[in-house]
Short mmCIF file of C-alpha atoms in Angstrom, two decimals:
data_model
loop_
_atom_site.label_atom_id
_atom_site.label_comp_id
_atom_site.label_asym_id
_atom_site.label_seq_id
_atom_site.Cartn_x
_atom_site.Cartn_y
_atom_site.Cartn_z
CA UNK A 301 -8.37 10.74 17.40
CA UNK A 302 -4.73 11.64 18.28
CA UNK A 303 -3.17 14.56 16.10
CA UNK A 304 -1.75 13.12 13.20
CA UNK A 305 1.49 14.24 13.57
CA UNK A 306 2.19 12.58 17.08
CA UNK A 307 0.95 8.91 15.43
CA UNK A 308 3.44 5.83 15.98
CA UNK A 309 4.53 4.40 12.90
CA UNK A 310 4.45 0.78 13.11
CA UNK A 311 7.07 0.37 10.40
CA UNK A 312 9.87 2.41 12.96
CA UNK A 313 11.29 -0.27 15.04
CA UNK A 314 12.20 -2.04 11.99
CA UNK A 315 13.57 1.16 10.63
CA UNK A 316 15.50 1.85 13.91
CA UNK A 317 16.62 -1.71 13.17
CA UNK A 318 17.45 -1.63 9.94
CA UNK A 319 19.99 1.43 10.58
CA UNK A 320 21.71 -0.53 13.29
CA UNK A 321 22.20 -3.18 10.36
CA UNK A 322 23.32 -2.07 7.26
CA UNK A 323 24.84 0.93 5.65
CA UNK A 324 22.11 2.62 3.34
CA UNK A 325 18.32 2.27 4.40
CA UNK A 326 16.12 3.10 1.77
CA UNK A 327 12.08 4.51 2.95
CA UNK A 328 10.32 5.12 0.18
CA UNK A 329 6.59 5.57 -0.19
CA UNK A 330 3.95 7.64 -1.49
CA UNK A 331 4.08 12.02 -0.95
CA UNK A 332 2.69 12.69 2.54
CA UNK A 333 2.76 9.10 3.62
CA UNK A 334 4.60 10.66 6.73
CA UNK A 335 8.09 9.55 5.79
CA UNK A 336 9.99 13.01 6.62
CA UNK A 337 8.00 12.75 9.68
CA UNK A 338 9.54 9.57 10.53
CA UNK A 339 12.73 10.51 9.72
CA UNK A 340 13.32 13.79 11.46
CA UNK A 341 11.54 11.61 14.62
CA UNK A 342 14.31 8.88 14.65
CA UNK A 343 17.33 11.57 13.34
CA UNK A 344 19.10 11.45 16.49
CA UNK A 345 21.85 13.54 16.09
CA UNK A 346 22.71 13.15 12.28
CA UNK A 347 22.15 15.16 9.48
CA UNK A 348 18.95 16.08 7.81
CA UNK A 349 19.16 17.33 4.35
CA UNK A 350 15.52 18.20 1.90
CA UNK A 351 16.29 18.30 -1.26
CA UNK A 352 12.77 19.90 -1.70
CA UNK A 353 14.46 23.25 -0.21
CA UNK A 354 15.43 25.18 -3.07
CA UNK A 355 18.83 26.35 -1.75
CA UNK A 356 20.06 22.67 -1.43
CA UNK A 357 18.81 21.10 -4.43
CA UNK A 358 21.31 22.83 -6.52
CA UNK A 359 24.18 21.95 -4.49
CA UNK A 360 23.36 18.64 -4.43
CA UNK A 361 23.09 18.48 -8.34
CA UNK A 362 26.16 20.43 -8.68
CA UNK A 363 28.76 18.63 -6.55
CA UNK A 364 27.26 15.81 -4.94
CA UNK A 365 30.24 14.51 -3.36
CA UNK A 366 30.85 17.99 -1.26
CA UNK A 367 27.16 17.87 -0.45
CA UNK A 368 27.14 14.77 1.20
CA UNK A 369 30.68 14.52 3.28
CA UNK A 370 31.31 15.40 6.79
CA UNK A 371 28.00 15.35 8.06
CA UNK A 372 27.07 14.18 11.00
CA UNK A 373 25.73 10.41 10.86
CA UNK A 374 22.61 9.60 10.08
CA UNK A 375 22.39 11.59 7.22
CA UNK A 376 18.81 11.90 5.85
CA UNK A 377 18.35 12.84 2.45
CA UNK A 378 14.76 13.52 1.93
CA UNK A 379 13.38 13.16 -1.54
CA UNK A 380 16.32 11.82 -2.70
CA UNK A 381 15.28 10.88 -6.47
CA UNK A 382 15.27 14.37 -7.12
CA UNK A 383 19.60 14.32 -6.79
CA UNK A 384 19.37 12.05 -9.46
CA UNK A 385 22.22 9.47 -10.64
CA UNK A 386 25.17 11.44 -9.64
CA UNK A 387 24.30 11.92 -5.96
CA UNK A 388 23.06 8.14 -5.69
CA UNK A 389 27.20 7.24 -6.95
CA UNK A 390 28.05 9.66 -4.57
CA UNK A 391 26.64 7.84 -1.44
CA UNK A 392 27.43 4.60 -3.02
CA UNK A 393 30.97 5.64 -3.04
CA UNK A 394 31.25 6.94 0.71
CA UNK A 395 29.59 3.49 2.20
CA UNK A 396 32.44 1.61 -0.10
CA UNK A 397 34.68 3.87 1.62
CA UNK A 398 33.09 3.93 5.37
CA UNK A 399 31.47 0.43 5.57
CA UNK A 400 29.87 1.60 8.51
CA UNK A 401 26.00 0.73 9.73
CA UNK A 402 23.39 3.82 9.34
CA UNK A 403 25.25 6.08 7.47
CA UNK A 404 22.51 7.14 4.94
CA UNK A 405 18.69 7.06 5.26
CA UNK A 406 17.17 8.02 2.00
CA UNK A 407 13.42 8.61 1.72
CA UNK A 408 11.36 9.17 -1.69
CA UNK A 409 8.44 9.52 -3.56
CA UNK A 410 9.03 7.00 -6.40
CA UNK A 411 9.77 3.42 -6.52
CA UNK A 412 13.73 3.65 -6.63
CA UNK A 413 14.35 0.56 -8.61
CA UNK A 414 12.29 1.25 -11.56
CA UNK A 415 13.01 5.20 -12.24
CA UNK A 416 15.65 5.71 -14.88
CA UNK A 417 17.20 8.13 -13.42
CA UNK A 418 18.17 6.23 -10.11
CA UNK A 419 19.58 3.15 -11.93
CA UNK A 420 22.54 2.96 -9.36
CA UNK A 421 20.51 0.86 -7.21
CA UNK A 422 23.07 0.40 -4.31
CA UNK A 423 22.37 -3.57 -4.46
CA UNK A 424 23.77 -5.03 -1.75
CA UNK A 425 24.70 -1.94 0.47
CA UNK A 426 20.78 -0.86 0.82
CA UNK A 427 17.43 -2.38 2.24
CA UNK A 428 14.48 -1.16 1.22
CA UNK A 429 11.25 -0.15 3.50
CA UNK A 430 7.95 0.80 2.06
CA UNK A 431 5.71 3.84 4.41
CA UNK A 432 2.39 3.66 2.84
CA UNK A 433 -0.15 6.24 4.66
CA UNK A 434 -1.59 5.14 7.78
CA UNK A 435 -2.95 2.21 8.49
CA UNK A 436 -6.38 1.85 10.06
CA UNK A 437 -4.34 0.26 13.09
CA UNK A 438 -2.26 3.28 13.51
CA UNK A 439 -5.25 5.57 13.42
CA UNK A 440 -7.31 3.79 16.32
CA UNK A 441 -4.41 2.91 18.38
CA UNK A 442 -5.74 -0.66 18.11
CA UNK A 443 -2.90 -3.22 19.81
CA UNK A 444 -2.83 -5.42 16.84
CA UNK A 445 -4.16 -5.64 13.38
CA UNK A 446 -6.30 -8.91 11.95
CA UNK A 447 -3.10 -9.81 9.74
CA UNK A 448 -0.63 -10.19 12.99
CA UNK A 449 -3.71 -12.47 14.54
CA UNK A 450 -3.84 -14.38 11.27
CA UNK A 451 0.28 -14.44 10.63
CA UNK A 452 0.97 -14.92 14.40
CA UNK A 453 -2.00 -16.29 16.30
CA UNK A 454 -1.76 -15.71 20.40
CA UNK A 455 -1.89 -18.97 22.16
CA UNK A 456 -2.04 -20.98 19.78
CA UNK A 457 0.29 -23.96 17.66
CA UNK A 458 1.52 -21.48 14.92
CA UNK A 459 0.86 -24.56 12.74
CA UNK A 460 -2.79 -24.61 13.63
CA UNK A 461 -4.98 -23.20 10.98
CA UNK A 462 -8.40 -23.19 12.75
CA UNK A 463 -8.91 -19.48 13.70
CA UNK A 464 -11.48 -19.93 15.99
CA UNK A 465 -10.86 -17.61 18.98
CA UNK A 466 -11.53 -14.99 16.13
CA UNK A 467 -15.36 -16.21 16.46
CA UNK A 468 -15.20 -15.75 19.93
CA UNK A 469 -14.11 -11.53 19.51
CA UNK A 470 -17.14 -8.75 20.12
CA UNK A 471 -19.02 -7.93 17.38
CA UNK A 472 -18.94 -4.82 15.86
CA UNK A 473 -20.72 -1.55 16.23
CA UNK A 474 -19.56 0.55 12.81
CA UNK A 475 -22.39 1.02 10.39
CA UNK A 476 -22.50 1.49 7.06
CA UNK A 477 -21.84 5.29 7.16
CA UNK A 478 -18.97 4.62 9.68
CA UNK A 479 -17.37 2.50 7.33
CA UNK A 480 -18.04 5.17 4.47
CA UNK A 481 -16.31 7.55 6.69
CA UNK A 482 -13.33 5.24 7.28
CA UNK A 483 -13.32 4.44 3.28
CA UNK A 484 -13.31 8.68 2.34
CA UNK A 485 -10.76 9.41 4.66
CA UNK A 486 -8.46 7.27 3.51
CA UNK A 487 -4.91 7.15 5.59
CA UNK A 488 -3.08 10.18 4.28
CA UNK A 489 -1.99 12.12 7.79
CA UNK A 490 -2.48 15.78 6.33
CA UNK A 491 -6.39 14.65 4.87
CA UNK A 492 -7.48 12.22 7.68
CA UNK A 493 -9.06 15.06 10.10
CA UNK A 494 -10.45 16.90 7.58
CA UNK A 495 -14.12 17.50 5.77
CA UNK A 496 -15.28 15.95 3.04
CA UNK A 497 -14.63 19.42 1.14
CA UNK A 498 -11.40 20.30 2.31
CA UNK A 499 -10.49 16.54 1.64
CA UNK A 500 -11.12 17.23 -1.71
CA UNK A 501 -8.98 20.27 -2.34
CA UNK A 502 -6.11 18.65 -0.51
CA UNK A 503 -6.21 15.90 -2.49
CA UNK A 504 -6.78 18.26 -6.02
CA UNK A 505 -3.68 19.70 -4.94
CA UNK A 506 -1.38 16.65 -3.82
CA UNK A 507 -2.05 14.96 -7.47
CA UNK A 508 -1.42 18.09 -8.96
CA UNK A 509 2.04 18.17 -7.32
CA UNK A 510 2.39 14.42 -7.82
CA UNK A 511 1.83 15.16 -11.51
CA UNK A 512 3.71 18.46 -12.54
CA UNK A 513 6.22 17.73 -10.08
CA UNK A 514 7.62 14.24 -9.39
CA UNK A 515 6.10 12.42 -12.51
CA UNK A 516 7.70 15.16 -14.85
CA UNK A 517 10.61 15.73 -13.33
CA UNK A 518 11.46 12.18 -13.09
CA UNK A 519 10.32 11.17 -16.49
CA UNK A 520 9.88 13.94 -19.11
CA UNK A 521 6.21 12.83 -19.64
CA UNK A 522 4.88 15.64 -22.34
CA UNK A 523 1.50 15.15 -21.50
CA UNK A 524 1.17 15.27 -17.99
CA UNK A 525 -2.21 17.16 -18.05
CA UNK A 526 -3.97 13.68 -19.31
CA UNK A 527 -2.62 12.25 -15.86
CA UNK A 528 -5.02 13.01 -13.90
CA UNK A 529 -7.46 11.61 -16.65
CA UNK A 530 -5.85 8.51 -16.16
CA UNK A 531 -5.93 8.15 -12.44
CA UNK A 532 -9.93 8.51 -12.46
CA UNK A 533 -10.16 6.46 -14.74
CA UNK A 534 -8.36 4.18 -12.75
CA UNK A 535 -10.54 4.72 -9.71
CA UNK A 536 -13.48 3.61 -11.68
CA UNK A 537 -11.51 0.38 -12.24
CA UNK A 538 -10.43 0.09 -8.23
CA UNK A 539 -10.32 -3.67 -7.48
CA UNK A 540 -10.65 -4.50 -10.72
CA UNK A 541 -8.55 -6.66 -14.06
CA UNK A 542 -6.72 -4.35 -15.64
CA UNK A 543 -7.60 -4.63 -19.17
CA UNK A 544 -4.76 -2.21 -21.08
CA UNK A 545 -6.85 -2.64 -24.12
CA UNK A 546 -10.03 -0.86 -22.29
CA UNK A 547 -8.23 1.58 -20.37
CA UNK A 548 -6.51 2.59 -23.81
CA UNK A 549 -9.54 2.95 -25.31
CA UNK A 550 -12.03 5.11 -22.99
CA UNK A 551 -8.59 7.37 -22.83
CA UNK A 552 -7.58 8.10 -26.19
CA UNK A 553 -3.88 8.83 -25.53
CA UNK A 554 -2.42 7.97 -28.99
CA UNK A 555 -0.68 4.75 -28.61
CA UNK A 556 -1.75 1.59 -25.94
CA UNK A 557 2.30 1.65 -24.83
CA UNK A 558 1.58 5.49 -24.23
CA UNK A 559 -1.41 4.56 -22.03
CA UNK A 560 0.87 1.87 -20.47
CA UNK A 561 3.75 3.72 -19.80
CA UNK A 562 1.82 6.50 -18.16
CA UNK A 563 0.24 3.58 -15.85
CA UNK A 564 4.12 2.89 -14.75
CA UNK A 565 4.05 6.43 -13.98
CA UNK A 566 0.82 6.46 -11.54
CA UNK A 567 2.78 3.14 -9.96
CA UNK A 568 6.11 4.56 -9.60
CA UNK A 569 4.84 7.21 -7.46
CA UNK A 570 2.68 4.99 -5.71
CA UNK A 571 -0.73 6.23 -6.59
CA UNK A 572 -1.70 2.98 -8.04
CA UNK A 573 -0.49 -0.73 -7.13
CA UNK A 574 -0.89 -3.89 -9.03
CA UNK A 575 -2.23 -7.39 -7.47
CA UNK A 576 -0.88 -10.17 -9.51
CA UNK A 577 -2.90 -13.00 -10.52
CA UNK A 578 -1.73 -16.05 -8.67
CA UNK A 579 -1.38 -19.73 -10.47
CA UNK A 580 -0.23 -22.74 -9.11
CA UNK A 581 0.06 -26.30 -11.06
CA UNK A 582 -3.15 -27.63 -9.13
CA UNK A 583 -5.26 -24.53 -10.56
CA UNK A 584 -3.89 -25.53 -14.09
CA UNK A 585 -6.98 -22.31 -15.53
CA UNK A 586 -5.70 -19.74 -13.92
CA UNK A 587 -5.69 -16.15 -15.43
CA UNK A 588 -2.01 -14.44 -14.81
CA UNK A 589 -3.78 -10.91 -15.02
CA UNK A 590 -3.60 -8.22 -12.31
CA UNK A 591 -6.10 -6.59 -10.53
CA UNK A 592 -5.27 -2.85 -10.02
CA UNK A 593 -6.17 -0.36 -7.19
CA UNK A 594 -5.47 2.79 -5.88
CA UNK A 595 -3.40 2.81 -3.08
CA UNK A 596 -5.72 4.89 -1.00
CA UNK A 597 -9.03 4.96 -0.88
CA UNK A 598 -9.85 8.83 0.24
CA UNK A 599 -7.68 9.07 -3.17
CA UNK A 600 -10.02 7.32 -4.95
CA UNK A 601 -13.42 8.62 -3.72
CA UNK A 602 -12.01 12.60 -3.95
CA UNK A 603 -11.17 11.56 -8.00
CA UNK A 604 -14.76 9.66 -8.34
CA UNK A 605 -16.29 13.04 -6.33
CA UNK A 606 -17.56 10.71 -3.54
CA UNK A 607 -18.18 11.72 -0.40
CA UNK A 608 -18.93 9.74 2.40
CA UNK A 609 -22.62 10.25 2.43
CA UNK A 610 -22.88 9.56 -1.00
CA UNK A 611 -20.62 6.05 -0.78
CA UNK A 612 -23.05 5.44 2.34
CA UNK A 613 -25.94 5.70 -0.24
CA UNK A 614 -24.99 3.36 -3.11
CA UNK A 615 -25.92 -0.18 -2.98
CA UNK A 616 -23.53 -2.80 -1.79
CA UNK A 617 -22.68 -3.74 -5.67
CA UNK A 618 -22.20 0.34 -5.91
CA UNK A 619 -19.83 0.61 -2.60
CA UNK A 620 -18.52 -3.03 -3.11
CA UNK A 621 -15.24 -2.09 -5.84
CA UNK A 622 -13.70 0.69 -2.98
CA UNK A 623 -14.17 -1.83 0.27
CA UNK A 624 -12.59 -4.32 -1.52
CA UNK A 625 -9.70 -1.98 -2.06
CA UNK A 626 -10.40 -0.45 1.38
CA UNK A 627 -9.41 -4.12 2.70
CA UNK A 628 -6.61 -4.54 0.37
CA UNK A 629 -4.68 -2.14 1.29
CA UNK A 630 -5.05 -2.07 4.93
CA UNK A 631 -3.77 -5.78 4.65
CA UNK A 632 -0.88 -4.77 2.75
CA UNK A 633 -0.57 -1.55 5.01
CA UNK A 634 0.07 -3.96 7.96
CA UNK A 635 2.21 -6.28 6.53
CA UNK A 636 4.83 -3.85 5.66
CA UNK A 637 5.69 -3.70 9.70
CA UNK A 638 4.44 -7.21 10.55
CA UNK A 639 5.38 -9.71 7.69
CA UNK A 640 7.14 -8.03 4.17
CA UNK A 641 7.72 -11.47 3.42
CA UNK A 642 4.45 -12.10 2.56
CA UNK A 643 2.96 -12.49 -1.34
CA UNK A 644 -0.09 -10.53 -1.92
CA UNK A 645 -2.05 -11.58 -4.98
CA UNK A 646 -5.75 -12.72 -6.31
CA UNK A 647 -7.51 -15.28 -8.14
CA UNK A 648 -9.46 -15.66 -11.26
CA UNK A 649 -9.86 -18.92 -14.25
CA UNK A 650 -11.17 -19.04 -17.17
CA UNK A 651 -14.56 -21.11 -15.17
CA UNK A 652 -15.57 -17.57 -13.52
CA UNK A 653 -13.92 -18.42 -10.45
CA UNK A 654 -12.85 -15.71 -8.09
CA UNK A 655 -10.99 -15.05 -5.32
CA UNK A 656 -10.38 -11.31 -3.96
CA UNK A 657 -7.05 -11.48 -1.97
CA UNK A 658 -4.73 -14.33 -1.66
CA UNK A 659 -1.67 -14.10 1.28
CA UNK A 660 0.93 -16.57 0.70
CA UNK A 661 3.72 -17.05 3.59
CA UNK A 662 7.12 -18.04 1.97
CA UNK A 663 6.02 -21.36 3.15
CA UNK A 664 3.57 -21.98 0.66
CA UNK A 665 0.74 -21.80 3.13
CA UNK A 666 -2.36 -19.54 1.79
CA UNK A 667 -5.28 -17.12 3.83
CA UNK A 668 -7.94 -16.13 1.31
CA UNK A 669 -10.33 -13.27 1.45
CA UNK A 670 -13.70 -12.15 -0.02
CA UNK A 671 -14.72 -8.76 0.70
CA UNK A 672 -18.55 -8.01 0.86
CA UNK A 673 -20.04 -4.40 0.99
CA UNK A 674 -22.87 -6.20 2.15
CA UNK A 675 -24.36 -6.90 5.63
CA UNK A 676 -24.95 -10.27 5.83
CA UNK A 677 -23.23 -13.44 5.14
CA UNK A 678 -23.88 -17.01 3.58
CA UNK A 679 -22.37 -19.72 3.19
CA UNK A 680 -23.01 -18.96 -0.47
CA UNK A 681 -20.27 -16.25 -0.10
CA UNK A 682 -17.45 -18.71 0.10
CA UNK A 683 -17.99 -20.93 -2.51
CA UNK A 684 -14.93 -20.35 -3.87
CA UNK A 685 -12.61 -20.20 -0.97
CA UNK A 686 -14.14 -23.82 0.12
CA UNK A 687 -13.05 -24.51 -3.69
CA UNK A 688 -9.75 -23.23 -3.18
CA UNK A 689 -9.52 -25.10 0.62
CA UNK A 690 -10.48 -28.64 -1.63
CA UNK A 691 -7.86 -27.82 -4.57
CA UNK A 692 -4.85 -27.22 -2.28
CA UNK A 693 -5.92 -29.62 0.91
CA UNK A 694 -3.10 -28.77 3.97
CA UNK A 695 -1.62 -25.20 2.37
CA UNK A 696 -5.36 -23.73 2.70
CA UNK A 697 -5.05 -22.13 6.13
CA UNK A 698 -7.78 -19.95 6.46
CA UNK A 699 -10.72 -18.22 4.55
CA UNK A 700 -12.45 -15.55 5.72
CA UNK A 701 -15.12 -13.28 4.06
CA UNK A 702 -15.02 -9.80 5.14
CA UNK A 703 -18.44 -8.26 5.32
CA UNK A 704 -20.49 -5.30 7.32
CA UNK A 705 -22.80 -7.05 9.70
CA UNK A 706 -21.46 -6.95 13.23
CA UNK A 707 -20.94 -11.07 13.97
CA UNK A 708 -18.20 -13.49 13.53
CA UNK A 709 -19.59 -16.42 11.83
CA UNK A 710 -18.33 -20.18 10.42
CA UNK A 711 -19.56 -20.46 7.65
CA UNK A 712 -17.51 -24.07 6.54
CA UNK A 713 -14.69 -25.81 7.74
CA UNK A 714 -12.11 -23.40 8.12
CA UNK A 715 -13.79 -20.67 6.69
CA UNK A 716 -14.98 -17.63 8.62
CA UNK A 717 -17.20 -14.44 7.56
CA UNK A 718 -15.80 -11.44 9.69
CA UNK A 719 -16.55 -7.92 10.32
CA UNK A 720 -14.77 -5.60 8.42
CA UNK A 721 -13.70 -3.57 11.16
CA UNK A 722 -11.82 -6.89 12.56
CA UNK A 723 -8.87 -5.77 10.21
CA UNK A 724 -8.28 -3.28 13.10
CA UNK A 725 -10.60 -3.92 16.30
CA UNK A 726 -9.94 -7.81 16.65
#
C-alpha cells in the first residue's frame, strides 16, 4: 500500500474545477479526512492560513477583515468554523467586492450550514464539496469503483439496465478475515497502516479532540464527557432505525431533545450520518424513518473494542450491522467524486419489508442493494429487491446483493449477487 500521504484524492479534479468556477469553494469533511492535505497539494501559489495555529487564531477573531486582505490568491483558510461569524462576513464581503473565481478555499470539520455560529452561509457565492476519509478505491489504486460501473457503464447504452458484463468480472480472492481487516481499518489516512492497538489509541484520541474541541467550541455542549457514551452507543446501532426513544433511554441524558441535540452534534462533525427512509406513491406503507451509521467503520469497531480477528470470529448475523455500513459508506465515499447528484436512502413498510441502500439518479431511476456478511447467495436474498423491481416496473435499474463468496451470480431478472470487494476490484 502507497504511503498515505502521497494518495490521489478522487474528489481533486472537481476541486481544481470548482476554483476555476466560482468565488468561495467550501471542503468540508470529517477531522483527518485529509482535507489540509488536499489543500496545501493544490495551493499553488496562494495563501495558506490554519486557524488551528495558535498565533493566527486570535488575529483572525480580532480583526478579520486585516486577516484576510492582500494575500496572495487562493487563500486557504483551514478550519475555518473556528473564525466564527465575523470572519465568514469578512470573506463574504471581499468576493462582493472582487467577484473574482478561486479567491477563498475554506475547509472544516463541521457541517457549515447547520452550526450556529456560521449562519452567514455565503449562498450563492460558495459550492460546497464533501472529503470523507478514503475510499476503498483510493486505497487500492483500483481504476474505477462499482458505483462509476453502475452510474456510467463502459460500452454500453447508458439507458440499458442489464449489468451483465459485471457477471462476466473475476471472482474474488478476499476472505472473511480480509474483509475484517478492510472493515477495522476503516479509511482514516493517519489509522489505515496501523495495528489493531495503535488503531485504537488513535482513534481514543481523535474523538477526544472531536469532543472537547470542535463539538464544544462550536456549541457550548455542558456535558461533553457523555459524548463519547453516545457515539458507542451509536455503533451498536450501525445500520440500523434510529429509534430516539431507545437511544434516550439506554443513555439517560435528562431530556430525549438533550439526547437529540447531542445526535446533531455527532452529525455536524461528521462522526455519524443519517440514511433517510425513502417513499414513493406506489409504496403507499412506507416508513419515513432513518437508518443511522457511523461514517467510518475502523470508528466504529475501535468504540465497540473490535478488532479484526474478533469481527472475523462473529457469525454473519454478528459481523452483518458493520458490512452493511462498510458498503454504505464506500458507496457514498465514491459518489462524492463520481455523481453528488445522487440520493442515498433505504427502505422499510409497515409489512417487514426491507431494503438496505436505495441510489436514486435525479432521473428517478433506482439501484438497490442488500448487503450479506454471509458467503453464499440465494435467490431467497432478493426477495425484496425483485419486490421493489415489480412495484416500480422501468425506474428499477438494477439490484444487486452484496455478499462474501467470491462469484458473480443472477440471481432474477435484473438482479445480481456480487462480491463485496466488487465495490473496488470490478
Amino acid at each position: 500500500m502507497v504511503e498515505s500521504a502521497t494518495l490521489p484524492r478522487r474528489i481533486e479534479p472537481a476541486l481544481r474545477h470548482a476554483l476555476g468556477v466560482f468565488r468561495v469553494v467550501v471542503l468540508h469533511g470529517p477531522r483527518q479526512s485529509g482535507k489540509t492535505t488536499l489543500s496545501r497539494r493544490i495551493l499553488d501559489g496562494g495563501t495558506f492560513l490554519s486557524l488551528d495555529e495558535p498565533a493566527l487564531l486570535p488575529l483572525a477573531l480580532d480583526d478579520p477583515t486585516g486577516f484576510i486582505a492582500g494575500r496572495s490568491k487562493p487563500v486557504v483558510v483551514d478550519e475555518v468554523q473556528r473564525g466564527g461569524d465575523d470572519l465568514v462576513r469578512a470573506i463574504k464581503l471581499a468576493v462582493d467586492a472582487d467577484r473574482s473565481a478561486g479567491a477563498f478555499l475554506l475547509t472544516g470539520s463541521t457541517s457549515f450550514l447547520t452550526v450556529p455560529v456560521l449562519s452567514e452561509s455565503l449562498a450563492g457565492r460558495a459550492v460546497f464539496l464533501h472529503l470523507a476519509p478514503f475510499s476503498e478505491v483510493e486505497i487500492e489504486g483500483s481504476a474505477d469503483g462499482l458505483l462509476a460501473r453502475l452510474v456510467d457503464p463502459p460500452g454500453r447504452d447508458a439507458a440499458s439496465s442489464s449489468h451483465e458484463d459485471l457477471l462476466r468480472a473475476p471472482p474474488s480472492a478476499l476472505t472473511r478475515r480480509q474483509y475484517a481487516e478492510r472493515i477495522c481499518r476503516g479509511g482514516y489516512p493517519e489509522a489505515v497502516h496501523l495495528s489493531d492497538e495503535d488503531r485504537r489509541l488513535w482513534f481514543s484520541a481523535y474523538v477526544h479532540t472531536a469532543v472537547t474541541r470542535d463539538i464544544v467550541e462550536l456549541t457550548g455542549a455542558r456535558r461533553s464527557t457523555e459524548l463519547p457514551r453516545l457515539l458507542r452507543a451509536v455503533a451498536a446501532r450501525t445500520a440500523g432505525e434510529l429509534v430516539m426513544q431507545d437511544l434516550h433511554r439506554d443513555l439517560e441524558f435528562g431530556s430525549i431533545d438533550t439526547t437529540a441535540d447531542y445526535l446533531s452534534y455527532l452529525e455536524m462533525t461528521h462522526l455519524v450520518t443519517r440514511l433517510p427512509g425513502w417513499a414513493t406513491g406506489a409504496a403507499t406503507r412506507a416508513k419515513r424513518r432513518s437508518k443511522v451509521h457511523i461514517a467510518d467503520t475502523g470508528l466504529a469497531a475501535a468504540m465497540l473494542g473490535l478488532t479484526e480477528e474478533a469481527l472475523s470470529e462473529l457469525a454473519a448475523e454478528g459481523r452483518g450491522p458493520l458490512h452493511e455500513t462498510f458498503a454504505v459508506n464506500e458507496l457514498r465515499r465514491q459518489a462524492t467524486a463520481v455523481a453528488p447528484d445522487l440520493r442515498f436512502c433505504h427502505y422499510r413498510d409497515s409489512r417487514g419489508r426491507e431494503i438496505d441502500l436505495l441510489i436514486e439518479r435525479p432521473d428517478g431511476r433506482l439501484i438497490a442493494l442488500e448487503v450479506k456478511a454471509g458467503a453464499t447467495a440465494r435467490p431467497a436474498d432478493a426477495k425484496w429487491l425483485a419486490w421493489m423491481r415489480d412495484l416500480i416496473g422501468d425506474r428499477f435499474e438494477v439490484g444487486l446483493v452484496l455478499y462474501t463468496g467470491p462469484h458473480p451470480l443472477r440471481l432474477a431478472d435484473r438482479i445480481l449477487a456480487l462480491p463485496l470487494s466488487y465495490l473496488w476490484q470490478v
